[in-house]
Amino acid sequence: MYSYTRAESRERSRLFRKGFKQALADCVDAKVTARIHAIDQAAAERGQRELKALHEVQATARQELARAKAAERTAPRTDKNAARQARKDAEQRVRLAERAVHKAERD
């Protein structure tokens, strides 16, 4: 997964165009390709950190869901509705976290 900042994205596209023009002239500057690789490496490292954080959020959401299910099962009859709503909210957070992880892994 890559996570480019806006500045990196602009610079990378500018360098790509410059490298493309140089490739057409058959005189590619090594500094251009080295800078593109450096930007890609920084974006990959940032992407891995973000993916790890998303996995942690997903694990936390799953743990909260397990707690909410246990609370719902052990709640007295008067508190069942509140416990059920808490479980549904926890399920929604798990779905959102899973969707974010899947999207990040796909990109």
Short mmCIF file of C-alpha atoms in Angstrom, two decimals, residues 48-89:
data_model
loop_
_atom_site.label_atom_id
_atom_site.label_comp_id
_atom_site.label_asym_id
_atom_site.label_seq_id
_atom_site.Cartn_x
_atom_site.Cartn_y
_atom_site.Cartn_z
CA GLN A 48 2.46 0.16 5.93
CA ARG A 49 2.20 2.23 9.12
CA GLU A 50 -1.32 3.30 8.20
CA LEU A 51 -2.34 -0.27 7.38
CA LYS A 52 -0.97 -1.47 10.72
CA ALA A 53 -2.98 1.25 12.49
CA LEU A 54 -6.11 0.19 10.60
CA HIS A 55 -5.59 -3.42 11.69
CA GLU A 56 -5.28 -2.23 15.30
CA VAL A 57 -8.54 -0.26 14.99
CA GLN A 58 -10.21 -3.33 13.52
CA ALA A 59 -8.99 -5.54 16.37
CA THR A 60 -10.19 -3.01 18.94
CA ALA A 61 -13.60 -2.80 17.27
CA ARG A 62 -13.92 -6.60 17.28
CA GLN A 63 -13.02 -6.71 20.97
CA GLU A 64 -15.62 -4.03 21.74
CA LEU A 65 -18.19 -6.05 19.80
CA ALA A 66 -17.41 -9.14 21.88
CA ARG A 67 -17.86 -7.09 25.06
CA ALA A 68 -21.14 -5.65 23.79
CA LYS A 69 -22.47 -9.13 22.96
CA ALA A 70 -21.52 -10.39 26.40
CA ALA A 71 -23.17 -7.37 28.01
CA GLU A 72 -26.32 -7.95 25.97
CA ARG A 73 -26.51 -11.60 27.00
CA THR A 74 -26.08 -10.80 30.67
CA ALA A 75 -28.19 -7.64 30.82
CA PRO A 76 -31.34 -7.68 32.91
CA ARG A 77 -34.62 -7.41 31.06
CA THR A 78 -34.95 -3.68 31.77
CA ASP A 79 -31.55 -2.93 30.15
CA LYS A 80 -31.89 -5.25 27.14
CA ASN A 81 -32.84 -2.49 24.67
CA ALA A 82 -29.86 -0.33 25.57
CA ALA A 83 -27.54 -3.34 25.42
CA ARG A 84 -28.96 -4.36 22.02
CA GLN A 85 -28.41 -0.84 20.66
CA ALA A 86 -24.83 -0.85 22.00
CA ARG A 87 -24.24 -4.18 20.22
CA LYS A 88 -25.62 -2.82 16.96
CA ASP A 89 -23.39 0.24 17.23
#
